mmCIF file of C-alpha atoms in Angstrom:
data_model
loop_
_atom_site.group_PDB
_atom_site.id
_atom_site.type_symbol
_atom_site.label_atom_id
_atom_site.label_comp_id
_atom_site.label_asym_id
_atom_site.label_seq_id
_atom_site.Cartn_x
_atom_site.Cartn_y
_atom_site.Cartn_z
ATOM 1 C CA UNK A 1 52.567 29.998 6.217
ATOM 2 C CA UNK A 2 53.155 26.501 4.402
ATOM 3 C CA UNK A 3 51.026 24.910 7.259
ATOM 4 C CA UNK A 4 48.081 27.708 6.057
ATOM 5 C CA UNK A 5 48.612 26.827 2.719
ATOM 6 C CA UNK A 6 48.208 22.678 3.086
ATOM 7 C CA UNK A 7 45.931 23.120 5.146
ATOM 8 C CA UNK A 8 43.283 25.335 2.896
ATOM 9 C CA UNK A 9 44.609 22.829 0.182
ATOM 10 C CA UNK A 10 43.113 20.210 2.127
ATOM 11 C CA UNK A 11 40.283 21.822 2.866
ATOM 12 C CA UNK A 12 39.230 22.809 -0.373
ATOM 13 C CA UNK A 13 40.098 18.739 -1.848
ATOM 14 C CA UNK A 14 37.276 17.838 0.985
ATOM 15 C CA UNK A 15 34.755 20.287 -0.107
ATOM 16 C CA UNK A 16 35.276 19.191 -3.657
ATOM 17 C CA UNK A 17 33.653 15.963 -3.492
ATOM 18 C CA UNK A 18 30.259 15.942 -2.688
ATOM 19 C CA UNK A 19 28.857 14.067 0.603
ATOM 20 C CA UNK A 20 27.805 10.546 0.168
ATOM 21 C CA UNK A 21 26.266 7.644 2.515
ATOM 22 C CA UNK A 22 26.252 4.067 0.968
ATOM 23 C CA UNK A 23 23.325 2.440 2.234
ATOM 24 C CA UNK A 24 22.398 -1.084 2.470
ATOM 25 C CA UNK A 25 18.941 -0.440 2.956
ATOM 26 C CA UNK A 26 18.638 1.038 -0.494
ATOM 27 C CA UNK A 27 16.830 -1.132 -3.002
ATOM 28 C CA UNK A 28 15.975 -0.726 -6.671
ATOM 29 C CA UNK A 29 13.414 -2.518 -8.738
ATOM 30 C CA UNK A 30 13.144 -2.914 -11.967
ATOM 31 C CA UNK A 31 9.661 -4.238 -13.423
ATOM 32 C CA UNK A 32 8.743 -5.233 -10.038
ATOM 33 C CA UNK A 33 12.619 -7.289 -9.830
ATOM 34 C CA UNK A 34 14.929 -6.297 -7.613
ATOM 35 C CA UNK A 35 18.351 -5.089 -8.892
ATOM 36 C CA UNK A 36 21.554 -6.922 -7.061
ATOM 37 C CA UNK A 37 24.623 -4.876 -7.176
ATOM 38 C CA UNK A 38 28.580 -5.747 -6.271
ATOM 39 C CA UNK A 39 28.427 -2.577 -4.270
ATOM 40 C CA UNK A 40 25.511 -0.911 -2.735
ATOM 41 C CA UNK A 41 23.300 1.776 -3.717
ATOM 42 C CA UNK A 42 25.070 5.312 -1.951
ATOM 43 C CA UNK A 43 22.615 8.222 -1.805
ATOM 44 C CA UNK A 44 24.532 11.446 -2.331
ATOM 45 C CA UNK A 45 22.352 14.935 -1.273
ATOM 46 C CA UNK A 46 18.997 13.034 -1.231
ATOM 47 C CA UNK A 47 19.431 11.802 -4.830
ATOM 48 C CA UNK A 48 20.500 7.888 -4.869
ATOM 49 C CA UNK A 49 23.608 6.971 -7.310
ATOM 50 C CA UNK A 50 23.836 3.125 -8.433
ATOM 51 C CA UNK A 51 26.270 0.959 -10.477
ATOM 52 C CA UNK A 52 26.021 2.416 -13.646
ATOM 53 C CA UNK A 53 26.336 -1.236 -15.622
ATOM 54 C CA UNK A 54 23.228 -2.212 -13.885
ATOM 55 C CA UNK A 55 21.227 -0.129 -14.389
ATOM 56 C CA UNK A 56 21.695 0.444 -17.955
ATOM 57 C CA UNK A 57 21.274 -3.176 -18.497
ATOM 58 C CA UNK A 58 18.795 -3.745 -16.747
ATOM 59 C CA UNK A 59 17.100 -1.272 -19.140
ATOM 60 C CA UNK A 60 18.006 -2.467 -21.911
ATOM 61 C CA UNK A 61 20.382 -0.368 -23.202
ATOM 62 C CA UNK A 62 23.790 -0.712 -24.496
ATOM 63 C CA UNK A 63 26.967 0.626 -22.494
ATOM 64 C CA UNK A 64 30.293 2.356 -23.867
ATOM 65 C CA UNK A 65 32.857 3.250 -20.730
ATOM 66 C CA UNK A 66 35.563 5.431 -22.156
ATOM 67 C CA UNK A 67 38.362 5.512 -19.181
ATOM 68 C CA UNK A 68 40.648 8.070 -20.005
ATOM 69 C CA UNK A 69 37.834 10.877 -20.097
ATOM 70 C CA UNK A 70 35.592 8.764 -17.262
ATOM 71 C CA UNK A 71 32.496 9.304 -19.922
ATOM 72 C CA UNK A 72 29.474 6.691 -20.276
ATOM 73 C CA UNK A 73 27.450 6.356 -23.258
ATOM 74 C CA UNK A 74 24.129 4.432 -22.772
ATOM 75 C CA UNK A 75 22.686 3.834 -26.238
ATOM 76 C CA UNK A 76 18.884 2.203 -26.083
ATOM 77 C CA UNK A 77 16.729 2.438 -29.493
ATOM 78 C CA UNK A 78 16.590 6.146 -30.874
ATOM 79 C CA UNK A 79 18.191 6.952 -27.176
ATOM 80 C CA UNK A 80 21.814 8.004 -26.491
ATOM 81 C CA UNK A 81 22.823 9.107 -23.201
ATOM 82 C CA UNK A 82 26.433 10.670 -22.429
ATOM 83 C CA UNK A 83 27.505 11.508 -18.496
ATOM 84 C CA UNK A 84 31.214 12.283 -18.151
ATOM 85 C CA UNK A 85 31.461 11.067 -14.399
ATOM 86 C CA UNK A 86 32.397 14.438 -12.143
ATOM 87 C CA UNK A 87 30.135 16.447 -14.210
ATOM 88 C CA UNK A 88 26.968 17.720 -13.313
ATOM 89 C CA UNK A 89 25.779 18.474 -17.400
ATOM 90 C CA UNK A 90 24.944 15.662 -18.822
ATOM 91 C CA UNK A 91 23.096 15.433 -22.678
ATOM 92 C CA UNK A 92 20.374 13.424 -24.271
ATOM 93 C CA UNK A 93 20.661 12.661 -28.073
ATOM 94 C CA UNK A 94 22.910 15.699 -27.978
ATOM 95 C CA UNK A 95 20.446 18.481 -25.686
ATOM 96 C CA UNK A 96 22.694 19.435 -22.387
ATOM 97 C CA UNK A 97 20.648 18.529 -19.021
ATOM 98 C CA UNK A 98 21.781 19.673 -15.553
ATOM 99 C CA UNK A 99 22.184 16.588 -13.270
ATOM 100 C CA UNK A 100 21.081 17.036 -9.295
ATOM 101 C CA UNK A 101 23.842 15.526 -8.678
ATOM 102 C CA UNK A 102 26.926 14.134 -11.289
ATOM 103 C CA UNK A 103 28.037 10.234 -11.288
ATOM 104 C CA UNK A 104 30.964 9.552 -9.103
ATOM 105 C CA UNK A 105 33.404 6.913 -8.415
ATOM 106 C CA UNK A 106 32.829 4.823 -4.820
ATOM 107 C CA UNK A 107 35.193 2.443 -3.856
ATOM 108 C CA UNK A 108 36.207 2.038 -7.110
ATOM 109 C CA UNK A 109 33.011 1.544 -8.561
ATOM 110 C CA UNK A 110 31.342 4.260 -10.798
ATOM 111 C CA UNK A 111 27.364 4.950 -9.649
ATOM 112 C CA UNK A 112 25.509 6.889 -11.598
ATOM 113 C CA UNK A 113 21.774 8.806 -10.818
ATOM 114 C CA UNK A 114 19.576 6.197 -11.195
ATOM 115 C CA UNK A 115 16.329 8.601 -11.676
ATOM 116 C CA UNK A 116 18.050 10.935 -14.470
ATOM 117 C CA UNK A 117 18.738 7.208 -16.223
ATOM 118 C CA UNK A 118 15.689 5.985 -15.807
ATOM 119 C CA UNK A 119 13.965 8.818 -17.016
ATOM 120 C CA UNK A 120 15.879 9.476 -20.353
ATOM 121 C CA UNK A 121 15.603 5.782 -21.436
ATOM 122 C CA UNK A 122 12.030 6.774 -21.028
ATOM 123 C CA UNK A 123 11.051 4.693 -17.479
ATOM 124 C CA UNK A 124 9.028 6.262 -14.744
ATOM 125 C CA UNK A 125 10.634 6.377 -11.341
ATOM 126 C CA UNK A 126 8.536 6.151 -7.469
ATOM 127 C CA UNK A 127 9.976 6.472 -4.029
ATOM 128 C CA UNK A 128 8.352 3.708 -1.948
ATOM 129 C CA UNK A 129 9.591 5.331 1.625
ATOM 130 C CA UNK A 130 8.537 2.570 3.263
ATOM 131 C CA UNK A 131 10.575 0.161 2.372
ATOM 132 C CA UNK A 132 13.103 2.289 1.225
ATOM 133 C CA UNK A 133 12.765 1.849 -2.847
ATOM 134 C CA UNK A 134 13.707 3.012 -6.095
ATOM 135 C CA UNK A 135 10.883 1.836 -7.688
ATOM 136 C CA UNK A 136 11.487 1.924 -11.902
ATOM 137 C CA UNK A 137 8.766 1.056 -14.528
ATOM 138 C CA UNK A 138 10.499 0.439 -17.932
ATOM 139 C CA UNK A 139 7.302 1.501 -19.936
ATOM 140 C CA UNK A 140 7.906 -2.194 -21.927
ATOM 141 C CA UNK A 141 3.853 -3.651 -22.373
ATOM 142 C CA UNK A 142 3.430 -5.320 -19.915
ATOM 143 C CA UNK A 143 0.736 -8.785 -20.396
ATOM 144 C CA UNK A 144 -2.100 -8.046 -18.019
ATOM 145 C CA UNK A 145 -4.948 -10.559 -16.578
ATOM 146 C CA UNK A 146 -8.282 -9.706 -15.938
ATOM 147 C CA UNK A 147 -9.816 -10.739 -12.688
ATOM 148 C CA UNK A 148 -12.785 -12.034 -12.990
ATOM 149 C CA UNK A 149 -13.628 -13.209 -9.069
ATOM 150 C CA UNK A 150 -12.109 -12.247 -5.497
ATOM 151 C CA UNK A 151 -12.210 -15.224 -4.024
ATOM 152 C CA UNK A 152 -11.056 -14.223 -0.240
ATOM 153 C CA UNK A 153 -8.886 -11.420 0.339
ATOM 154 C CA UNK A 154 -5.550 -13.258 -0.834
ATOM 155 C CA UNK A 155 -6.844 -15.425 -3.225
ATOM 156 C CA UNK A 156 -8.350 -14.750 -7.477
ATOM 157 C CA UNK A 157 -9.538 -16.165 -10.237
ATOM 158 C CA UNK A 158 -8.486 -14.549 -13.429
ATOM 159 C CA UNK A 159 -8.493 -15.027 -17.074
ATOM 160 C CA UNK A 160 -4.953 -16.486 -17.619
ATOM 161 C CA UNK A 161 -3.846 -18.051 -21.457
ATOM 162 C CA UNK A 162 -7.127 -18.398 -22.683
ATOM 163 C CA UNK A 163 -8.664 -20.161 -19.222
ATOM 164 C CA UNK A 164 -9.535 -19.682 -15.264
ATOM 165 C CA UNK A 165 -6.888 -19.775 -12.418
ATOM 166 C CA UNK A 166 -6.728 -18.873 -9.365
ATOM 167 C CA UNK A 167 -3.951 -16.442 -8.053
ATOM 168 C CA UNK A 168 -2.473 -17.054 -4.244
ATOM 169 C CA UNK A 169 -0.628 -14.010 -3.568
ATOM 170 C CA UNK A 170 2.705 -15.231 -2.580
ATOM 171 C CA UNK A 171 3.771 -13.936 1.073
ATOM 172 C CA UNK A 172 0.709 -12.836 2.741
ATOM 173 C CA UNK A 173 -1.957 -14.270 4.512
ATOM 174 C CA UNK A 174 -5.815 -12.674 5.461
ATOM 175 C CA UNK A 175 -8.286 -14.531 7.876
ATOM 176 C CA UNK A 176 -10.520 -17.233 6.336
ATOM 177 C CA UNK A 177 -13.515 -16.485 4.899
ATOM 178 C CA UNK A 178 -14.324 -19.031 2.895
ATOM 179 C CA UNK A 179 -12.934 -22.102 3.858
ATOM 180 C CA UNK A 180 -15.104 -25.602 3.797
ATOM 181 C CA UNK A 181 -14.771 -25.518 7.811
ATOM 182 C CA UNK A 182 -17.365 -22.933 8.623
ATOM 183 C CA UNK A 183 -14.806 -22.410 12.215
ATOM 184 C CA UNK A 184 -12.066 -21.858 10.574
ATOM 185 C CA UNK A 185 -13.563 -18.948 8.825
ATOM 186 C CA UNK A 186 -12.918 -15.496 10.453
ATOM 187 C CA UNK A 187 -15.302 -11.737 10.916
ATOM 188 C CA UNK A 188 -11.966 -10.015 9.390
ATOM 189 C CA UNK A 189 -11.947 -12.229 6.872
ATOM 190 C CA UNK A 190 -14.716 -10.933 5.370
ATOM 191 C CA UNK A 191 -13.428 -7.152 5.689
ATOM 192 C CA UNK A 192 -10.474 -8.089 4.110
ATOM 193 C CA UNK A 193 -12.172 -9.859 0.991
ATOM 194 C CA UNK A 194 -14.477 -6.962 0.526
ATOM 195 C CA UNK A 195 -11.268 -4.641 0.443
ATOM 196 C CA UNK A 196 -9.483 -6.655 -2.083
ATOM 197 C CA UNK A 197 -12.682 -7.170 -4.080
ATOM 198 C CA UNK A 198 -12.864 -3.278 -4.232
ATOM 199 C CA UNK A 199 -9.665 -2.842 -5.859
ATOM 200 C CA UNK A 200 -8.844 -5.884 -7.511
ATOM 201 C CA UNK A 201 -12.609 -7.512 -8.876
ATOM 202 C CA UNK A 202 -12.619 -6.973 -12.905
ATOM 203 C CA UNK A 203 -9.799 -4.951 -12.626
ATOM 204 C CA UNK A 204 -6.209 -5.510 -15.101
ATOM 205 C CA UNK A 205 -3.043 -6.531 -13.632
ATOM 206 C CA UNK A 206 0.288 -7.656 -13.605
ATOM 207 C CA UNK A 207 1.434 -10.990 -12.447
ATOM 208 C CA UNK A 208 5.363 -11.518 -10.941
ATOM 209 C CA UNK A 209 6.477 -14.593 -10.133
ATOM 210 C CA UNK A 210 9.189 -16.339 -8.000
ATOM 211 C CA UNK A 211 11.208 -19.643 -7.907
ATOM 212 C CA UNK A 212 7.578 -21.601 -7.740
ATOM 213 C CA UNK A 213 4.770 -21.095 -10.196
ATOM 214 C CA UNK A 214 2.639 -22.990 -8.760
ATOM 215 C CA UNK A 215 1.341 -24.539 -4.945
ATOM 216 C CA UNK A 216 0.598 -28.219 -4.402
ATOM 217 C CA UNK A 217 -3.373 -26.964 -5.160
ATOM 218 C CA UNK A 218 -2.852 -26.309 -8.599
ATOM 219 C CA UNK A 219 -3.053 -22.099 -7.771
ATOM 220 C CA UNK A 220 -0.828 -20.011 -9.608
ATOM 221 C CA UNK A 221 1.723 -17.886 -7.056
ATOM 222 C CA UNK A 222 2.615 -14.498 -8.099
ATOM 223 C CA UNK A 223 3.379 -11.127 -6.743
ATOM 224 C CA UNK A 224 0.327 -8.716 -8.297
ATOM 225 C CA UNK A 225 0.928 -5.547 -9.431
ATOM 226 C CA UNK A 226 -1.729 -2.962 -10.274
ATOM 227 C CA UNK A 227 -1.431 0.695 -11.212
ATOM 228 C CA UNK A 228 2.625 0.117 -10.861
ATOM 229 C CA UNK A 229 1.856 -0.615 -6.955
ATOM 230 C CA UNK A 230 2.399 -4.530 -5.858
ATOM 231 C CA UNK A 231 -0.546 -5.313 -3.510
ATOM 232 C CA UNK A 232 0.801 -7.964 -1.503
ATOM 233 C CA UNK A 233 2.329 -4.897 0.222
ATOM 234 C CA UNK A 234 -0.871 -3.311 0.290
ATOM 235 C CA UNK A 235 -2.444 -5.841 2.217
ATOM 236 C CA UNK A 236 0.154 -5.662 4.106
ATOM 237 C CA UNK A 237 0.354 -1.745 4.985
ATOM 238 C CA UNK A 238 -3.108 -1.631 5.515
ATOM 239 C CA UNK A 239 -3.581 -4.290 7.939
ATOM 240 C CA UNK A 240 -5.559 -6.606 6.005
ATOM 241 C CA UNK A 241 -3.174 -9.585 6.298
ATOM 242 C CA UNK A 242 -0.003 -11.327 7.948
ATOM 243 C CA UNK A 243 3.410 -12.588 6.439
ATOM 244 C CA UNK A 244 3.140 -15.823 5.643
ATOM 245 C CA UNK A 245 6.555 -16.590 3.715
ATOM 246 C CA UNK A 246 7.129 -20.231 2.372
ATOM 247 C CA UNK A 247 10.115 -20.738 0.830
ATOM 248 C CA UNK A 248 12.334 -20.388 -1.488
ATOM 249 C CA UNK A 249 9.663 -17.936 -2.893
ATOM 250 C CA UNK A 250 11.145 -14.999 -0.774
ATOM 251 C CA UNK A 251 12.345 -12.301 -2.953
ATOM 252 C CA UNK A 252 10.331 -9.614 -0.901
ATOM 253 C CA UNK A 253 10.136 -10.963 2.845
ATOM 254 C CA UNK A 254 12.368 -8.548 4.036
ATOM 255 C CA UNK A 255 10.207 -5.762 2.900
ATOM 256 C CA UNK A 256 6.751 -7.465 3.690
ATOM 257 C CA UNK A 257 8.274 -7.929 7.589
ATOM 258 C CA UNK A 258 8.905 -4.547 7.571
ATOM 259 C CA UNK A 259 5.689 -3.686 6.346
ATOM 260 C CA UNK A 260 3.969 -5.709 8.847
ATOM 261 C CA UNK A 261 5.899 -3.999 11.832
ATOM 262 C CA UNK A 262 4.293 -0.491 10.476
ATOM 263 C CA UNK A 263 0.828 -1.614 10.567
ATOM 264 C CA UNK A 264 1.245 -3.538 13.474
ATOM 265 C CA UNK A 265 2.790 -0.455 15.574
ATOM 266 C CA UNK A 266 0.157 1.795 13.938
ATOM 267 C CA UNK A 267 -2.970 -1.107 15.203
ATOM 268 C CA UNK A 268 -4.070 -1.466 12.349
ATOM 269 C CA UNK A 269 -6.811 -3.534 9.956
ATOM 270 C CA UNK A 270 -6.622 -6.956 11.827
ATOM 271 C CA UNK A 271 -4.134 -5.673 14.204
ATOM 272 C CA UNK A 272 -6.600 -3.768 15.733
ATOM 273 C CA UNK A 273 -9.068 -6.340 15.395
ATOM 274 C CA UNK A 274 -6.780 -9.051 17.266
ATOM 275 C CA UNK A 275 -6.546 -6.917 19.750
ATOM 276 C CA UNK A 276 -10.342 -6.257 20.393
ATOM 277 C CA UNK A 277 -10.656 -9.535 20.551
ATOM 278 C CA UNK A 278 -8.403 -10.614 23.052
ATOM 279 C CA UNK A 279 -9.889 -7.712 25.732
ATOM 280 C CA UNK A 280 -11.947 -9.081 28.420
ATOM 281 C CA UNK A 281 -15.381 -8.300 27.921
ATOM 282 C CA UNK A 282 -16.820 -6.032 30.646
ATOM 283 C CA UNK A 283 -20.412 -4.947 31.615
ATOM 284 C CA UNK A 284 -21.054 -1.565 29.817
ATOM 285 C CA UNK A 285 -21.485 1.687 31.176
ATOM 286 C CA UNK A 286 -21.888 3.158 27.983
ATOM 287 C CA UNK A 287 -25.414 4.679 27.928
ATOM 288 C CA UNK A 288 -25.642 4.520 23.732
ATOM 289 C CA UNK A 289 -27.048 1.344 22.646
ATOM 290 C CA UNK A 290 -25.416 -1.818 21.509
ATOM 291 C CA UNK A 291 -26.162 -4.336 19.297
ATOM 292 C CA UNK A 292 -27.219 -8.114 20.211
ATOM 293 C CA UNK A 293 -26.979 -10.791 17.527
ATOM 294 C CA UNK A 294 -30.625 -10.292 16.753
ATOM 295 C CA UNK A 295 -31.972 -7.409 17.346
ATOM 296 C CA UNK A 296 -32.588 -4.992 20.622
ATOM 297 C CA UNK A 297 -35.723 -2.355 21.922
ATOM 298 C CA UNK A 298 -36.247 -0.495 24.953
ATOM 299 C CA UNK A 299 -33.251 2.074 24.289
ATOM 300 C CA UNK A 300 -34.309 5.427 24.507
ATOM 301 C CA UNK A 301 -32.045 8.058 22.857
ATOM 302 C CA UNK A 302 -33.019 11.412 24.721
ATOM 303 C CA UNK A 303 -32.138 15.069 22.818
ATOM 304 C CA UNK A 304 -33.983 18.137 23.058
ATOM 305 C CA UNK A 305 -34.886 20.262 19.758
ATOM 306 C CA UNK A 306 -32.774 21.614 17.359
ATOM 307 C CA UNK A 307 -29.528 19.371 19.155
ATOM 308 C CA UNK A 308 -27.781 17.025 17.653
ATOM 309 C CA UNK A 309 -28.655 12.977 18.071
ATOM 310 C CA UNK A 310 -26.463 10.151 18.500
ATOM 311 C CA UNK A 311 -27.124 6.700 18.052
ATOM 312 C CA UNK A 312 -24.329 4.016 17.935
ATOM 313 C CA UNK A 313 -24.183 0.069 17.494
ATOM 314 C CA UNK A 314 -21.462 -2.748 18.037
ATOM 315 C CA UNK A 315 -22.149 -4.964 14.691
ATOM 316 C CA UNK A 316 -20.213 -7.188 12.568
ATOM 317 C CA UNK A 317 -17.081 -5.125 11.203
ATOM 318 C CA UNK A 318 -17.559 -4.471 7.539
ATOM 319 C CA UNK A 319 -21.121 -5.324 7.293
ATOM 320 C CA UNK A 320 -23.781 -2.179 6.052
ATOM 321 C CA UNK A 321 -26.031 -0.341 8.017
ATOM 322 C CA UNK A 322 -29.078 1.260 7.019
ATOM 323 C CA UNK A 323 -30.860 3.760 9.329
ATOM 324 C CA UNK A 324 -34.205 5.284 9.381
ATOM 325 C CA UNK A 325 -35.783 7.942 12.041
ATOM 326 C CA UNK A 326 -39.574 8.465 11.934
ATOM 327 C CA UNK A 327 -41.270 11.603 12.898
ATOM 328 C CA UNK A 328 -44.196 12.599 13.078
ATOM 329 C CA UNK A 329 -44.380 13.365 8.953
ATOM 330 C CA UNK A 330 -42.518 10.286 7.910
ATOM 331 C CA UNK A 331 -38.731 8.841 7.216
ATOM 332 C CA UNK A 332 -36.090 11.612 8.317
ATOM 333 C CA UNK A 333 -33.526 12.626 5.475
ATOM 334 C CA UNK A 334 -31.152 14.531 7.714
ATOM 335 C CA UNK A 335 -27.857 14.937 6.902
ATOM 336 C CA UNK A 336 -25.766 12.277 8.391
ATOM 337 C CA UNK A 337 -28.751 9.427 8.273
ATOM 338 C CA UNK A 338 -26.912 7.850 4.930
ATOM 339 C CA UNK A 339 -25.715 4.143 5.337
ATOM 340 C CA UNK A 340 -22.553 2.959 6.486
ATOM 341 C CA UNK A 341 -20.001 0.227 7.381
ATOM 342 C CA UNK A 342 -19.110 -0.838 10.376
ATOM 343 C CA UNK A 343 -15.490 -0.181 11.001
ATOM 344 C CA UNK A 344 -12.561 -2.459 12.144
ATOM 345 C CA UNK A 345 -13.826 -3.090 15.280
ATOM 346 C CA UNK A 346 -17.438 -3.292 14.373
ATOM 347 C CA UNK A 347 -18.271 0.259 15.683
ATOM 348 C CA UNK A 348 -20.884 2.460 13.511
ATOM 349 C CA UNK A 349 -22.328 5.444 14.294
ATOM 350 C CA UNK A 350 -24.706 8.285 12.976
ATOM 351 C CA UNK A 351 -25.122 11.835 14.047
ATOM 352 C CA UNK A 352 -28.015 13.631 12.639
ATOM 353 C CA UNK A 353 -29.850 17.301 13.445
ATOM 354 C CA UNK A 354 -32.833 16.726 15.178
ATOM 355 C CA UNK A 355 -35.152 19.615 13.858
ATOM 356 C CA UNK A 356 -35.801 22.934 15.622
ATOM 357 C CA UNK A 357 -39.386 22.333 15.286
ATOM 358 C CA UNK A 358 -39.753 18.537 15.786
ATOM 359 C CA UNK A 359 -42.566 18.133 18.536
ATOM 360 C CA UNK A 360 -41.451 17.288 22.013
ATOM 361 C CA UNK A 361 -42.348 12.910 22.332
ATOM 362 C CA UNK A 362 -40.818 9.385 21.218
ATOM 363 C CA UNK A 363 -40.175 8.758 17.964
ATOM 364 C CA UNK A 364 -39.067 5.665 16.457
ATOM 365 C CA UNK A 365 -35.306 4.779 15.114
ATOM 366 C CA UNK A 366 -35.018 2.099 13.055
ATOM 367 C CA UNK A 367 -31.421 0.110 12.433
ATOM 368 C CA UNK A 368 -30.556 -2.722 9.995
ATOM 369 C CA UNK A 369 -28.184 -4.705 8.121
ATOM 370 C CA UNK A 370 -27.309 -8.095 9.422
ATOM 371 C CA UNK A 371 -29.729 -7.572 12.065
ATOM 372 C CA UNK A 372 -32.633 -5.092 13.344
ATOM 373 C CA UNK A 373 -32.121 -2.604 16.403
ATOM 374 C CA UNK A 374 -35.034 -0.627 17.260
ATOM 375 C CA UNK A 375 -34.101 2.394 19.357
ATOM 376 C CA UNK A 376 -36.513 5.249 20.761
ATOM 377 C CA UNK A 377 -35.357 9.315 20.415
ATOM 378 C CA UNK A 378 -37.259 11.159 22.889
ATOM 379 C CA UNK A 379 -37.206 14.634 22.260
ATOM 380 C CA UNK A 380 -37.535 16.716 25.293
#
């Protein structure tokens, strides 16, 4: 019977603590700076518990431990914040709020819920899955820079104290596209300065910087933020460029390597590109038409009535396309006939109704951008 007893004693001093992984891979930021902590980050039923000292400081706010009662009081501005470690009711400037789960004592270290903290001291708190972090905005302003001119796809030129400077993004590195040495310059890099000029030209945003401010050239190095998302990792998650650390400004490499092995495994942006590139080229047995570096006739596309056409082209990946199909009464404005971008890989197509009507006979299609294709649809 005493054996029962211990036993469901036991048992019930297990269950009584809730479940809890520490995790080196956690990481919290701060304002775009990573957090260090004596003891890692532990996640405890999905919810991720920190030192408490660190994060309170690192948002500013003031810290009273009281150890015989194992309460915290985190005091920032109008803000006062009391968690009473165990307990899973916590208040805020004196209103009672039900924690996921309560702070708890690791190791010997207490770790608090880092997104109930943030939150009440008035920060706004994102996941990043993919590199595994806490990502925590204080809501302080913030000095923002306009840009004012992509100059390639890792390179700006903003509006910085009053004057121009470039911006080298610190970590990652797109093709060439504009460099002096016309060979050195690279199709992708192109793509990728036409993505970055899409969300970054005459746009506000946030500069972080390392150990260096500056290269050897003068450039400002920085991390840029934009809408609370750093796009050095964008490039790098979408495939538009490569790590390229230099140190000692290496704060994020471990994340930007991991980023890299994503888009790499998922081929994609230049990934996919490289890889095109590499294949042996091999006569075509594709009947749809490709496209020379000038421009190419004699293809006939062949459709009866009322079916659907298809014309495709290998151009220059990310250039504009423009196609135009002329019947009998003029310039075709069938659905699916709008311009378009070739992809990646340089592959564009269009599929279009041909009419139910349209007379059986050759019409002429029309394709152009960085060069002219002329194509014939023969409607049976």
């Amino acid at each position: 019977m005493r054996r029962i007893i211990a036993f469901l004693i036991i048992t019930a001093m297990l269950f009584s603590f809730p479940a809890f992984a520490a995790t080196d891979e956690t990481k919290v930021t701060v304002d775009g700076k990573q957090l260090q902590f004596d003891v890692p980050p532990a996640v405890v039923q999905g919810r991720t518990l920190v030192p408490l000292r660190a994060i309170f400081e690192a948002l500013g706010a003031t810290l009273d431990w009281d150890n015989p009662t194992k309460t915290v009081t985190g005091t920032k501005g109008s803000t006062t914040i009391v968690l009473t470690i165990g307990n899973k009711t916590a208040t805020i400037n004196g209103a009672k709020k039900d924690l996921d789960v309560p702070g708890t004592i690791i190791n010997s270290r207490t770790l608090v819920p880092a997104r109930f903290i943030a939150e009440a001291l008035g920060a706004k708190v994102d996941w990043d899955a993919a590199t595994k972090t806490v990502v925590i905005k204080s809501g302080a302003a913030a000095t923002t820079y306009k840009v004012l001119r992509v100059v390639d796809g890792d390179t700006l030129e903003i509006e910085y104290n009053g004057a121009k400077e470039k911006v080298r993004l610190i970590g990652v590195d797109t093709p060439e596209s504009v460099h002096p040495d016309a060979a050195k310059n690279n199709e992708f890099g192109e793509i990728a300065s036409i993505f970055t000029k899409g969300l970054l030209e005459g746009k506000e945003i946030e500069l972080e910087f390392d150990v260096q401010e500056r290269d050897k050239y003068g450039r400002l190095l920085a991390y840029v933020w934009i809408n609370g998302k750093m796009y050095n990792k964008t490039l790098l998650e979408e495939g538009y460029a490569k790590v390229a650390t230099f140190p000692p400004n290496v704060k994020y490499v471990e994340d930007f390597k991991a980023l890299q092995t994503v888009a790499r495994d998922g081929n994609k942006g230049l990934w996919a590109y490289e890889e095109k590139a590499t294949e042996p080229t091999a006569p075509s047995q594709s009947t749809q038409p490709t496209a020379p570096s000038t421009s190419e006739t004699g293809n006939v596309l062949k459709v009866k009535a009322g079916e659907n056409a298809t014309a495709s082209i290998q151009g220059t990946p990310g250039k504009e396309y423009t196609i135009s199909v002329y019947y009998s009464s003029g310039a075709s404005k069938a659905s699916g006939l709008e311009p378009k971008k070739a992809d990646a890989n340089g592959n564009v197509s269009w599929t279009w109704k041909v009419g139910p009507s349209t007379k059986p006979g050759q019409y002429k299609v029309v394709i152009e951008g960085d060069k002219k294709i002329e194509l014939t649809l023969e409607v049976e």
